[in-house]
mmCIF file of C-alpha atoms in Angstrom:
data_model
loop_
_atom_site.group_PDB
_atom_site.id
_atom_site.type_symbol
_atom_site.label_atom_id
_atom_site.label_comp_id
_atom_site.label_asym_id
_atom_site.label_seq_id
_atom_site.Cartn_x
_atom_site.Cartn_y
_atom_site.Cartn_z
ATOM 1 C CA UNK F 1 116.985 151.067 96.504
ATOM 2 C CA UNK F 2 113.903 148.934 94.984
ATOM 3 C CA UNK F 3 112.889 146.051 97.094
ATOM 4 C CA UNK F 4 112.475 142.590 95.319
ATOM 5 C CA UNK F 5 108.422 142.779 95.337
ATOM 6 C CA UNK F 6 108.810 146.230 93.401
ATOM 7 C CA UNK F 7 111.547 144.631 91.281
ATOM 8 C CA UNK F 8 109.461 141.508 90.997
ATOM 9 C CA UNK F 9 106.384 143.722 89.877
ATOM 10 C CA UNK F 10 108.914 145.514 87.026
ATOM 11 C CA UNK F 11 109.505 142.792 85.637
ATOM 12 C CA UNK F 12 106.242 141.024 85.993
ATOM 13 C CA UNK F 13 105.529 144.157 83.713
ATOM 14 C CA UNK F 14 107.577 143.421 81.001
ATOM 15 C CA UNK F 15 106.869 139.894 81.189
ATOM 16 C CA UNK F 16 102.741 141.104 80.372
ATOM 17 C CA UNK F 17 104.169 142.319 77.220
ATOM 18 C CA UNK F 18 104.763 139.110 75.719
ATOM 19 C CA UNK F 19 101.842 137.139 73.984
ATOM 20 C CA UNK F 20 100.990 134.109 75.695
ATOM 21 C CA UNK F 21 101.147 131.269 73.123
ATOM 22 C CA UNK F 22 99.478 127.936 73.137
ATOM 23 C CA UNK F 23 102.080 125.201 72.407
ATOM 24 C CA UNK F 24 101.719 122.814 70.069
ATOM 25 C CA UNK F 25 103.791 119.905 70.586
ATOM 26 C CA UNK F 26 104.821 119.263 66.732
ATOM 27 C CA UNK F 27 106.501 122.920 66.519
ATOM 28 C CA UNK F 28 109.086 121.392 69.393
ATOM 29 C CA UNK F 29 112.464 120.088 68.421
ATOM 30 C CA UNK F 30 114.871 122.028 70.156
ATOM 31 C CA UNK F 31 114.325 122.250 74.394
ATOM 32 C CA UNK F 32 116.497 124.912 76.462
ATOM 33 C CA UNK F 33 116.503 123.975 80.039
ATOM 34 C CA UNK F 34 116.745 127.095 82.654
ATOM 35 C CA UNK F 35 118.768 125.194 86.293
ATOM 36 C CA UNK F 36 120.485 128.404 87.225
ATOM 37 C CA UNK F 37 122.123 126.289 90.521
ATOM 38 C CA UNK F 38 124.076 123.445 92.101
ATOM 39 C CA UNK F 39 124.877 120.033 91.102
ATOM 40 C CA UNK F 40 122.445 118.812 92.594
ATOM 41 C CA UNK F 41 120.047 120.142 91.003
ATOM 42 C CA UNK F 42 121.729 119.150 87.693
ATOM 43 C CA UNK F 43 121.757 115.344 88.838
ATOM 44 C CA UNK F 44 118.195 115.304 89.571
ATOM 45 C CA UNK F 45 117.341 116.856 86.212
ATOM 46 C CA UNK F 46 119.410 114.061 84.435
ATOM 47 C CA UNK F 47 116.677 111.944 83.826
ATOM 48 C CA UNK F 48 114.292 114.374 82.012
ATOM 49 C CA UNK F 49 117.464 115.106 79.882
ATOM 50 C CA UNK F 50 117.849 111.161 78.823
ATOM 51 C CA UNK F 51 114.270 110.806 78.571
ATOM 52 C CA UNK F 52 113.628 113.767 75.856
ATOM 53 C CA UNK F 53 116.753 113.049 73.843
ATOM 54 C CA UNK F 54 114.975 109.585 73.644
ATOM 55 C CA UNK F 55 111.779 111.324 72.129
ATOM 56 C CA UNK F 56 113.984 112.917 69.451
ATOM 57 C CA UNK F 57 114.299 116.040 70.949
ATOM 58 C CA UNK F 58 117.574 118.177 71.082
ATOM 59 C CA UNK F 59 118.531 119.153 74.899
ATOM 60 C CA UNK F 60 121.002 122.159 75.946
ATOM 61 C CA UNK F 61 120.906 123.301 79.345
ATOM 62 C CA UNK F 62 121.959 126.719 81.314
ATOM 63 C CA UNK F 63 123.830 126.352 84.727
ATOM 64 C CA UNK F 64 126.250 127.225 87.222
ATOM 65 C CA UNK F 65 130.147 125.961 85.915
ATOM 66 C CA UNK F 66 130.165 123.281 88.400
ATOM 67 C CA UNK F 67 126.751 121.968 87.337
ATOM 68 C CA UNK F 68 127.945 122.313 83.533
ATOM 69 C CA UNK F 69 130.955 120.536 84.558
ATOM 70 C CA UNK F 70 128.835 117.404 85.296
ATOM 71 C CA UNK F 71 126.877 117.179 82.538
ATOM 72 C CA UNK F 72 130.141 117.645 80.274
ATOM 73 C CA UNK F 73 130.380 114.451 79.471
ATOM 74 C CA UNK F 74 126.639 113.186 78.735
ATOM 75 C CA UNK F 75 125.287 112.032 75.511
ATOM 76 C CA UNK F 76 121.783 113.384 75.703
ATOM 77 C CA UNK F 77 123.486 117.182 75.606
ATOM 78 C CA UNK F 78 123.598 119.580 73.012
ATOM 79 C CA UNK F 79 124.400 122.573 73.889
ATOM 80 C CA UNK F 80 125.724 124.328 77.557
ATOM 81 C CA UNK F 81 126.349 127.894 78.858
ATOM 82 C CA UNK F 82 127.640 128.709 81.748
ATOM 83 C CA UNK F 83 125.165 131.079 84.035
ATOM 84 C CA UNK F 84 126.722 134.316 85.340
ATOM 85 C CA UNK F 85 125.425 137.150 86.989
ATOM 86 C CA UNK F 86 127.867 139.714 85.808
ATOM 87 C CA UNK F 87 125.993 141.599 82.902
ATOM 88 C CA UNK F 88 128.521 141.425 80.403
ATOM 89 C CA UNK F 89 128.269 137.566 80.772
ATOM 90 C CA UNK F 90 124.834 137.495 80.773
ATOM 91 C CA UNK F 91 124.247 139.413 78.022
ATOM 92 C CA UNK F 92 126.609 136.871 76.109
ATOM 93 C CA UNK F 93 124.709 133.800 77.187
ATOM 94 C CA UNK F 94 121.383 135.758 76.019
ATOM 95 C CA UNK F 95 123.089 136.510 72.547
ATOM 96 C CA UNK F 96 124.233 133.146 71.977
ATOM 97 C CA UNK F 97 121.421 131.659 73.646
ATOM 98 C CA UNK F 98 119.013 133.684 71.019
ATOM 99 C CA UNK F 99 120.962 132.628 67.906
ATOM 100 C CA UNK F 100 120.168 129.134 68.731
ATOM 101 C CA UNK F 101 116.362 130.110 68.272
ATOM 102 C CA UNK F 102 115.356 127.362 70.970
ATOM 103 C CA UNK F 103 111.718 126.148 70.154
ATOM 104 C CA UNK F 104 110.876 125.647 74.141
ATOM 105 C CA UNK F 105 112.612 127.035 77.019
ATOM 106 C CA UNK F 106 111.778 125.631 80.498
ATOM 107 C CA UNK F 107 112.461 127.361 83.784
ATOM 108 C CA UNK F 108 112.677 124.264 86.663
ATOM 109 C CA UNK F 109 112.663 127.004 89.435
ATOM 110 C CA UNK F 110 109.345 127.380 90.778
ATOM 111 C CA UNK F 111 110.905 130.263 93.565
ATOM 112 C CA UNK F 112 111.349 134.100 92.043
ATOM 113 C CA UNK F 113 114.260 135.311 91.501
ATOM 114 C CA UNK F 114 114.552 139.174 89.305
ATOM 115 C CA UNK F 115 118.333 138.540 87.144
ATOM 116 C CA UNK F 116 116.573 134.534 86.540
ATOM 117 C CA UNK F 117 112.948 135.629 86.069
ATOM 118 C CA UNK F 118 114.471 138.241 83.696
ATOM 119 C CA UNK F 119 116.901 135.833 81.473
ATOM 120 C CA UNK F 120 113.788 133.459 80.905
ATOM 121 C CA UNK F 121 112.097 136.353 79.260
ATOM 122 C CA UNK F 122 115.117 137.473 76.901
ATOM 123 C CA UNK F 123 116.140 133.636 76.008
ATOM 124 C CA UNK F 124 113.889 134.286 73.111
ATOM 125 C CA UNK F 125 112.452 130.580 73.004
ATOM 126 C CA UNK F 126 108.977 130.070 70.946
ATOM 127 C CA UNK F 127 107.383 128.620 74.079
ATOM 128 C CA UNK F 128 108.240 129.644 77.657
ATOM 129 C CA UNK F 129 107.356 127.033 80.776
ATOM 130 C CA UNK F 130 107.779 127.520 84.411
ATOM 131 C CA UNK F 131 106.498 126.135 87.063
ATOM 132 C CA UNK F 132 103.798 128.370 89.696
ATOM 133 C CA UNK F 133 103.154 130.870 87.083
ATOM 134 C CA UNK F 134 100.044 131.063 86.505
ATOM 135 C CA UNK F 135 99.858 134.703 87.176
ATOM 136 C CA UNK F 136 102.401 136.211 84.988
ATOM 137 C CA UNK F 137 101.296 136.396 81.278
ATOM 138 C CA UNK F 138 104.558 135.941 79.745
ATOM 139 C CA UNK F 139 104.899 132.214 80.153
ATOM 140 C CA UNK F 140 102.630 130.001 77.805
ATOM 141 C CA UNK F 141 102.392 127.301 80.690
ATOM 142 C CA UNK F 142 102.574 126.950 84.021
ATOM 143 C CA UNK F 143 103.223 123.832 85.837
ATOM 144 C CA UNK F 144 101.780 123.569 89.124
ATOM 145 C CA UNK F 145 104.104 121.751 91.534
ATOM 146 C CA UNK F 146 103.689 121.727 95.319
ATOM 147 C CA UNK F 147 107.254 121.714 95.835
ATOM 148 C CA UNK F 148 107.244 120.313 99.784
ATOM 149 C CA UNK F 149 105.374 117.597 99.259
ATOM 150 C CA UNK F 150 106.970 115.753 96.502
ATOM 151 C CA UNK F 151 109.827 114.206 95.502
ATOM 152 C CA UNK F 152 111.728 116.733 93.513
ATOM 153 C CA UNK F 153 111.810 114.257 90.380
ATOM 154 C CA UNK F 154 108.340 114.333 89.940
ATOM 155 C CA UNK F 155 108.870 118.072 88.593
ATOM 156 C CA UNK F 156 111.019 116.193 86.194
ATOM 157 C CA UNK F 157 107.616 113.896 85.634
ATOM 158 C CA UNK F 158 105.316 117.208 85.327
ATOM 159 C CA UNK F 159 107.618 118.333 82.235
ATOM 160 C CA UNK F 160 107.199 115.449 80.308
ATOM 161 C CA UNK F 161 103.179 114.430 81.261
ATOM 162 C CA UNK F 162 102.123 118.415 80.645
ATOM 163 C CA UNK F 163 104.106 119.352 77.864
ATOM 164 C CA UNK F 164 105.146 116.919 75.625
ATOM 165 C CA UNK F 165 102.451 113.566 76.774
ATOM 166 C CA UNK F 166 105.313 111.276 77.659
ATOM 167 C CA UNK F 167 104.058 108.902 81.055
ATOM 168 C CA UNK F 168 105.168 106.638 82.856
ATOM 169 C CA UNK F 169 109.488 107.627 82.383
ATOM 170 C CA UNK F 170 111.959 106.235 84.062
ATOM 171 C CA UNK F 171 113.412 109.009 85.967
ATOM 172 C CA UNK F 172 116.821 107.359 87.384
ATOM 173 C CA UNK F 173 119.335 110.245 87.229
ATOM 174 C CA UNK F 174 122.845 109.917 85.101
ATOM 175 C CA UNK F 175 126.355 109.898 85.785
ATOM 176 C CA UNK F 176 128.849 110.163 82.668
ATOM 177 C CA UNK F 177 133.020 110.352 83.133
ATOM 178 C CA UNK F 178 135.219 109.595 80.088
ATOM 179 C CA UNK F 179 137.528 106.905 80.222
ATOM 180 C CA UNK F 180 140.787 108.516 80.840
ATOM 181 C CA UNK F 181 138.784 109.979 84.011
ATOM 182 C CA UNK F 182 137.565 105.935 84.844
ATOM 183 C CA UNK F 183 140.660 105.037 84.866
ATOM 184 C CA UNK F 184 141.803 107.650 87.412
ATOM 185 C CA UNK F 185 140.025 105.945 89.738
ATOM 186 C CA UNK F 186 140.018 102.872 89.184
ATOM 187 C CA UNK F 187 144.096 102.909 89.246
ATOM 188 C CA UNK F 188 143.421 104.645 92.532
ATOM 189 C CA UNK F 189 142.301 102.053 94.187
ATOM 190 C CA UNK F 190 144.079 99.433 92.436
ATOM 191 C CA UNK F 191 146.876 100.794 94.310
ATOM 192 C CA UNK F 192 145.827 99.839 97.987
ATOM 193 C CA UNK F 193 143.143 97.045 97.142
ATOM 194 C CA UNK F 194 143.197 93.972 99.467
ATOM 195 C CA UNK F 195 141.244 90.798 98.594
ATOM 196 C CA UNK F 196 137.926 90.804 100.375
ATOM 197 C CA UNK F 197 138.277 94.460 100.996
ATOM 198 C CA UNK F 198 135.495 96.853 100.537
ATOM 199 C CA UNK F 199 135.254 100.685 99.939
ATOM 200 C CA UNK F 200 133.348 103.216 101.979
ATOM 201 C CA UNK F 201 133.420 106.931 100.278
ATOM 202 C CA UNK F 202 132.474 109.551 102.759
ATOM 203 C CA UNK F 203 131.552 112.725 101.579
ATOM 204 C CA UNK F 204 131.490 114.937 104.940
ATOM 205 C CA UNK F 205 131.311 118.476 103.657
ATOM 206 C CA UNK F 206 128.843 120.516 100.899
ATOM 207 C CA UNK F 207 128.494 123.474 99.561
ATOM 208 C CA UNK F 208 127.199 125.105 102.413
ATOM 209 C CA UNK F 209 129.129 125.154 105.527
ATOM 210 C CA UNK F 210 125.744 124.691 108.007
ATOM 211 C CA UNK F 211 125.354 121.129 105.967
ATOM 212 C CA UNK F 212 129.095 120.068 107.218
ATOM 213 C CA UNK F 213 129.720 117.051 109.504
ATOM 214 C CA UNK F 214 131.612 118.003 112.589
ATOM 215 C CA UNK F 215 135.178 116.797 112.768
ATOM 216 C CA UNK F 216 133.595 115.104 115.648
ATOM 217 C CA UNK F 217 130.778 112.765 113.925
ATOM 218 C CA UNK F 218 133.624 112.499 111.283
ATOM 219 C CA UNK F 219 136.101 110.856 113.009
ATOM 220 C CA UNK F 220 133.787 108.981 115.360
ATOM 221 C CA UNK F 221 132.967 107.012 112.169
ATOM 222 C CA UNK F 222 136.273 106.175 110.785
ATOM 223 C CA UNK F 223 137.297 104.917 113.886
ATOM 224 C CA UNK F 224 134.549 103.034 114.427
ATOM 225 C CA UNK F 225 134.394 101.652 111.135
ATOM 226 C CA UNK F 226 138.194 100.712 111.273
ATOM 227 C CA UNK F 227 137.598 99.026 114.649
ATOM 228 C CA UNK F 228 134.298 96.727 113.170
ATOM 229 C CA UNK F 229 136.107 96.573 109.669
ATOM 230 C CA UNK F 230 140.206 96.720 109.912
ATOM 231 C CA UNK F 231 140.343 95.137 106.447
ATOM 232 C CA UNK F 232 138.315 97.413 104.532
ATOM 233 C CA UNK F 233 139.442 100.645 103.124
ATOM 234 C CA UNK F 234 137.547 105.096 104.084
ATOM 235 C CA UNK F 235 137.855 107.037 101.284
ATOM 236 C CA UNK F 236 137.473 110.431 101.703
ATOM 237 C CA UNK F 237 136.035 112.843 99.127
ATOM 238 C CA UNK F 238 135.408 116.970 99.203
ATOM 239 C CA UNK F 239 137.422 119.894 99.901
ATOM 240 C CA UNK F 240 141.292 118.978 100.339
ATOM 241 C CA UNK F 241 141.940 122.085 102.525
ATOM 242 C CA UNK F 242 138.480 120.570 104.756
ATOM 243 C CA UNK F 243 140.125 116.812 104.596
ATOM 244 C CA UNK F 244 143.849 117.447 105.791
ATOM 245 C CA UNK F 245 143.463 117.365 109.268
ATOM 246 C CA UNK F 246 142.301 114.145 109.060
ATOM 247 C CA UNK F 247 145.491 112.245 106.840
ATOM 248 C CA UNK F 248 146.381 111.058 110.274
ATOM 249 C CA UNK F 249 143.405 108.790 110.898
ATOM 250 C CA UNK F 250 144.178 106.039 108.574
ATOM 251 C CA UNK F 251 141.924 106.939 105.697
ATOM 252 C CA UNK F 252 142.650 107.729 102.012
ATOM 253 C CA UNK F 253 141.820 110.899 100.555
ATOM 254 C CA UNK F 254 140.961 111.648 96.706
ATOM 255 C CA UNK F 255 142.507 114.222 95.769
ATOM 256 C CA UNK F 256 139.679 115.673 92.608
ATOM 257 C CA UNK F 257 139.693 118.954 90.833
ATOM 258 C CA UNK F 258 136.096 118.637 89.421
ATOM 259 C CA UNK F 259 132.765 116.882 90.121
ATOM 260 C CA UNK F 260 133.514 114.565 87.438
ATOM 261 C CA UNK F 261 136.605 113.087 89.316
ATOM 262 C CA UNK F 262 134.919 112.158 92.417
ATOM 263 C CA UNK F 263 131.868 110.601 89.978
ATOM 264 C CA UNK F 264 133.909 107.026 89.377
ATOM 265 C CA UNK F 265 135.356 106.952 93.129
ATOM 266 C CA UNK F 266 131.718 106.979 94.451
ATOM 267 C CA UNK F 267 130.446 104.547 91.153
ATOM 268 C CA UNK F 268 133.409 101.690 92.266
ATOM 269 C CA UNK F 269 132.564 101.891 95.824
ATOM 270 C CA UNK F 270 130.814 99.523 98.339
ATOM 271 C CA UNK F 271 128.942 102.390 100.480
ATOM 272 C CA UNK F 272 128.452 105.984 100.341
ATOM 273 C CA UNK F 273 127.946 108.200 103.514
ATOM 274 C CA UNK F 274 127.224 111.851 102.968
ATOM 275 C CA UNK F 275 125.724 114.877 103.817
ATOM 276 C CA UNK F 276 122.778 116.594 101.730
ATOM 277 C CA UNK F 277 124.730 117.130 98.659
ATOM 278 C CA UNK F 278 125.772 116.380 94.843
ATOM 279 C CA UNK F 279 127.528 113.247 96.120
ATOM 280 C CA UNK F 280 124.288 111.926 97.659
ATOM 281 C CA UNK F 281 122.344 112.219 94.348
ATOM 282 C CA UNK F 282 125.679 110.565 92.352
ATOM 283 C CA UNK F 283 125.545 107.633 94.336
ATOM 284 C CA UNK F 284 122.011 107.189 93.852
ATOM 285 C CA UNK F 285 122.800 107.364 90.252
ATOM 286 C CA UNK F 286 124.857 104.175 90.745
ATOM 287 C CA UNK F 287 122.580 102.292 92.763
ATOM 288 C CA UNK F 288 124.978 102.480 95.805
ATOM 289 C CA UNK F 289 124.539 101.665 99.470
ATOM 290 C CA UNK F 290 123.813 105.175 100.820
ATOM 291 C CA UNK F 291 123.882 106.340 104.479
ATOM 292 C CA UNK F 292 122.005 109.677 103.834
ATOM 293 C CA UNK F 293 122.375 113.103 106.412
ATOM 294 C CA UNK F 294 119.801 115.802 106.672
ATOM 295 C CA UNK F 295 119.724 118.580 108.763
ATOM 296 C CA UNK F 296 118.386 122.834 108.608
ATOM 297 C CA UNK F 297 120.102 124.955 106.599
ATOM 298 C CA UNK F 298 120.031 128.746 106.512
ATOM 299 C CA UNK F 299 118.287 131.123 103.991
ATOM 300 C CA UNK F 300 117.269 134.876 103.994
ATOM 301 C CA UNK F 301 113.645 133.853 105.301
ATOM 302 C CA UNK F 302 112.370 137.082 103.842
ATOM 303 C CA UNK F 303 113.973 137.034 100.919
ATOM 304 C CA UNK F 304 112.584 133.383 100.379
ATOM 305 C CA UNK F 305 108.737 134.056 101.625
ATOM 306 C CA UNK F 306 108.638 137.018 98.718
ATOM 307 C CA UNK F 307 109.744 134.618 96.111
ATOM 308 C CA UNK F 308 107.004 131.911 97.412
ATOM 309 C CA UNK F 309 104.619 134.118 97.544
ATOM 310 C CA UNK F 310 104.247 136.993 95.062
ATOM 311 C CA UNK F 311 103.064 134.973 92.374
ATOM 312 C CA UNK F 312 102.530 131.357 93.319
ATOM 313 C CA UNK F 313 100.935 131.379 96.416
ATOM 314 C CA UNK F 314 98.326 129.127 95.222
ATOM 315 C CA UNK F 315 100.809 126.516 95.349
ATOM 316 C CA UNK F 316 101.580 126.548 99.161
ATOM 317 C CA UNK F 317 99.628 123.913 101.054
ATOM 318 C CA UNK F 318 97.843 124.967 103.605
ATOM 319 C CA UNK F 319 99.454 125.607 106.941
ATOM 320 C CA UNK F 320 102.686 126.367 105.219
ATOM 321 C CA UNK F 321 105.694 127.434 107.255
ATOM 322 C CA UNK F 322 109.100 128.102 105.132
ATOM 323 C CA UNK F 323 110.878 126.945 108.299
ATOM 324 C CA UNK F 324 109.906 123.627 107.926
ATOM 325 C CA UNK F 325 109.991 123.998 104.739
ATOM 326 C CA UNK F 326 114.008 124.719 104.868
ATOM 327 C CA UNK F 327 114.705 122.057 107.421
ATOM 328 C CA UNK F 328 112.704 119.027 106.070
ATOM 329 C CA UNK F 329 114.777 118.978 102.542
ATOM 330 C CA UNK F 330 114.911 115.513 102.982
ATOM 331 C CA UNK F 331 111.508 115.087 101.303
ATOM 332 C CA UNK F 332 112.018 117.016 98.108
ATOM 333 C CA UNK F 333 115.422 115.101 98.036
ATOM 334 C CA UNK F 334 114.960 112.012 99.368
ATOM 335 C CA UNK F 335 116.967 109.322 98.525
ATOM 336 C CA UNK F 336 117.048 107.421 94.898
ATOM 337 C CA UNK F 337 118.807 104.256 94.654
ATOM 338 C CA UNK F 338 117.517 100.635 94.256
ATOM 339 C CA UNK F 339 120.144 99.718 97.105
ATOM 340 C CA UNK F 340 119.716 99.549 100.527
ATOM 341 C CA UNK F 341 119.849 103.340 101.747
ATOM 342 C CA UNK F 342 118.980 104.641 105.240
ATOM 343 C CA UNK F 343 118.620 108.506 106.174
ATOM 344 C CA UNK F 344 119.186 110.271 109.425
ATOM 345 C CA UNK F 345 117.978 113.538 110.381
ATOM 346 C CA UNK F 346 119.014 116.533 112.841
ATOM 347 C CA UNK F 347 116.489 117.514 115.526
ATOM 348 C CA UNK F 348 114.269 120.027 113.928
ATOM 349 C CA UNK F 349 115.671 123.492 113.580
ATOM 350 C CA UNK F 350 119.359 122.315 114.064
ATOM 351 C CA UNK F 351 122.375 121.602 111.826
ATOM 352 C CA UNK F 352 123.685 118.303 110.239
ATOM 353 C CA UNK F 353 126.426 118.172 113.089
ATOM 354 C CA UNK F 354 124.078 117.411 115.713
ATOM 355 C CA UNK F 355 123.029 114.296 114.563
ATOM 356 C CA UNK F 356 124.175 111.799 117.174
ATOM 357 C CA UNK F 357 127.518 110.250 116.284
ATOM 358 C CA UNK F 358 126.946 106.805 117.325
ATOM 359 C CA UNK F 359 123.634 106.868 115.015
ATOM 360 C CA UNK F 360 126.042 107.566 112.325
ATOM 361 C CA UNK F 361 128.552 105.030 112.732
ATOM 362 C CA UNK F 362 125.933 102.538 113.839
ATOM 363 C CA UNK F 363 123.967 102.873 110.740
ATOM 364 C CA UNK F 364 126.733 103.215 108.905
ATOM 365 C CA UNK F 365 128.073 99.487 110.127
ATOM 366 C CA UNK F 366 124.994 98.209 109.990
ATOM 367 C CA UNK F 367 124.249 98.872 106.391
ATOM 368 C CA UNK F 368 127.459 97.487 105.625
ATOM 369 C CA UNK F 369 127.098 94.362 107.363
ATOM 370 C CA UNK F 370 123.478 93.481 105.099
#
């Protein structure tokens, strides 16, 4: 079986087929984004959405269904798909994808990746972007972006300096729920409000299993946070089958079916305390009170240097070690809220769940009491 670099250097290959164009800014009206992952990722890429539907530009976007799911709802889109792996899918999304004859399709991942690296070439945009590319032919730009050393908005801020001259953006990120959905929530907690009560959402589990809280830390803090604060009300939010155990504890649990649920929960609340997740970024969003968690997670090391490396070494800074790299997330994703916010971070090389529990409830209390 072909190893990535050989795949990598197949399709670097076809990729030195295409002419490389020079863009010109006035051919641009219609912009296909290229996310390919989480929510997350979708949240943070919210404001270069806003900010080139403000230019007069049509937006559409390509992502995993959950991260479509959040953006269902927001003005500044056009068009969606949802991104699958399975060929017959994919060759769907390229078919539909090519109909729509984007002007300028931009690829936000700067890692390597042969199904992703391979759907940016067959998109059959005018112009193609991406970001530590300077090697491979096919794309008409590269954008270089030292990924661990920046917030990862400012790739949002890269898009819009480099190719289309827009400065100085606001780059807040975007939350959208309809009103039915608004309501939801709102009658949720219209149902157990007290006067002078205020609501703390935790979010204690992501995608990821390794980025959990511990059962421990978790209910640590709602007992600590019901002992300092009996008249205030813990809302949880997450996985239902994750939550259960915990009904007994004297919290509330929402029970969502989508992202977009959970967005007006976490909008109407007083605090937000979560792990390294969507939930982090939607609160920032709102401008909420966030008590932020950071901790290693795990990735196929290997796997990850190759896609670093093969093409866009250039953009490593010096000294680079991926394992830091994975662990200190916090700086790519820092958080984004006007509010007061506070982070806390494992030791290095350990999980989220070994972050002291008393520094979480402490904070926690803390930032509730200013």
């Amino acid at each position: 079986m072909m190893d990535l670099r050989k795949k990598l250097r197949c399709v670097s290959l076809a990729f030195s087929l295409r002419i490389k164009k020079r863009i010109k800014k006035s051919k641009i009206k219609t912009v296909l984004i290229l996310r390919y992952d989480r929510i997350g990722d979708m949240v943070v890429t919210t404001p270069l959405i806003r900010v080139l539907h403000q230019h007069g530009y049509e937006v559409s976007t390509i992502s995993q269904k959950d991260s479509i799911d959040f953006i269902s709802k927001n003005p500044y889109v056009k068009n969606t798909y949802v991104w699958s792996r399975d060929t017959k899918k994919f060759i769907k999304n390229i078919l539909a994808i090519r109909k729509n004859k984007y002007d300028i399709a931009i690829d936000m991942r700067e890692q390597l990746e042969v199904k992703t690296f391979l759907f940016s070439l067959m998109t059959g945009a005018r112009y193609l972007v991406g970001f530590n590319k300077e090697n491979i032919r096919g794309f008409d730009k590269s954008i270089f972006y030292n990924n661990p050393n920046n917030h990862i908005t400012m790739k949002m801020d890269a898009v819009l300096r480099e190719v289309f001259d827009i400065h100085g953006a606001d780059l807040s990120y975007d939350a959208f729920v309809d009103d039915e959905i608004e309501s939801r929530a709102i009658t949720f907690y219209d149902s157990f409000r007290k006067e002078n009560e205020k609501f703390i959402v935790i979010n204690p589990f992501a995608s990821l299993r390794e980025r959990d809280m511990s059962y421990e830390q978790l209910s640590y803090l709602i007992e600590q946070i019901k002992t300092a604060y009996h008249e205030h009300c813990i809302v949880l939010i997450g996985h239902l089958d994750l939550l259960e155990p915990l009904r007994g504890l004297g919290v509330k649990i929402f029970e969502s079916e989508t992202i977009l649920d959970v967005i007006p929960v976490i909008k109407h609340s007083d605090l937000v305390v979560t792990v390294d997740t969507a939930a982090l970024h939607i609160a920032g969003a709102f401008n909420k009170k966030i008590v932020a968690l950071y901790g290693l997670f795990y990735w196929d090391e290997h796997a990850q240097w190759l896609k670093w490396d093969f093409f866009n070494s250039k953009a490593l800074p010096e000294n680079f070690d991926i394992k830091n790299y994975l662990h200190n997330n916090e700086h790519a994703w820092g958080v984004k809220t006007n509010n007061i916010s506070e982070s806390l971070y494992s030791e290095r090389g350990r999980l989220i769940n070994t972050i002291p529990k008393e520094d979480i409830a402490s904070t926690a209390i803390k930032i509730l009491n200013l």
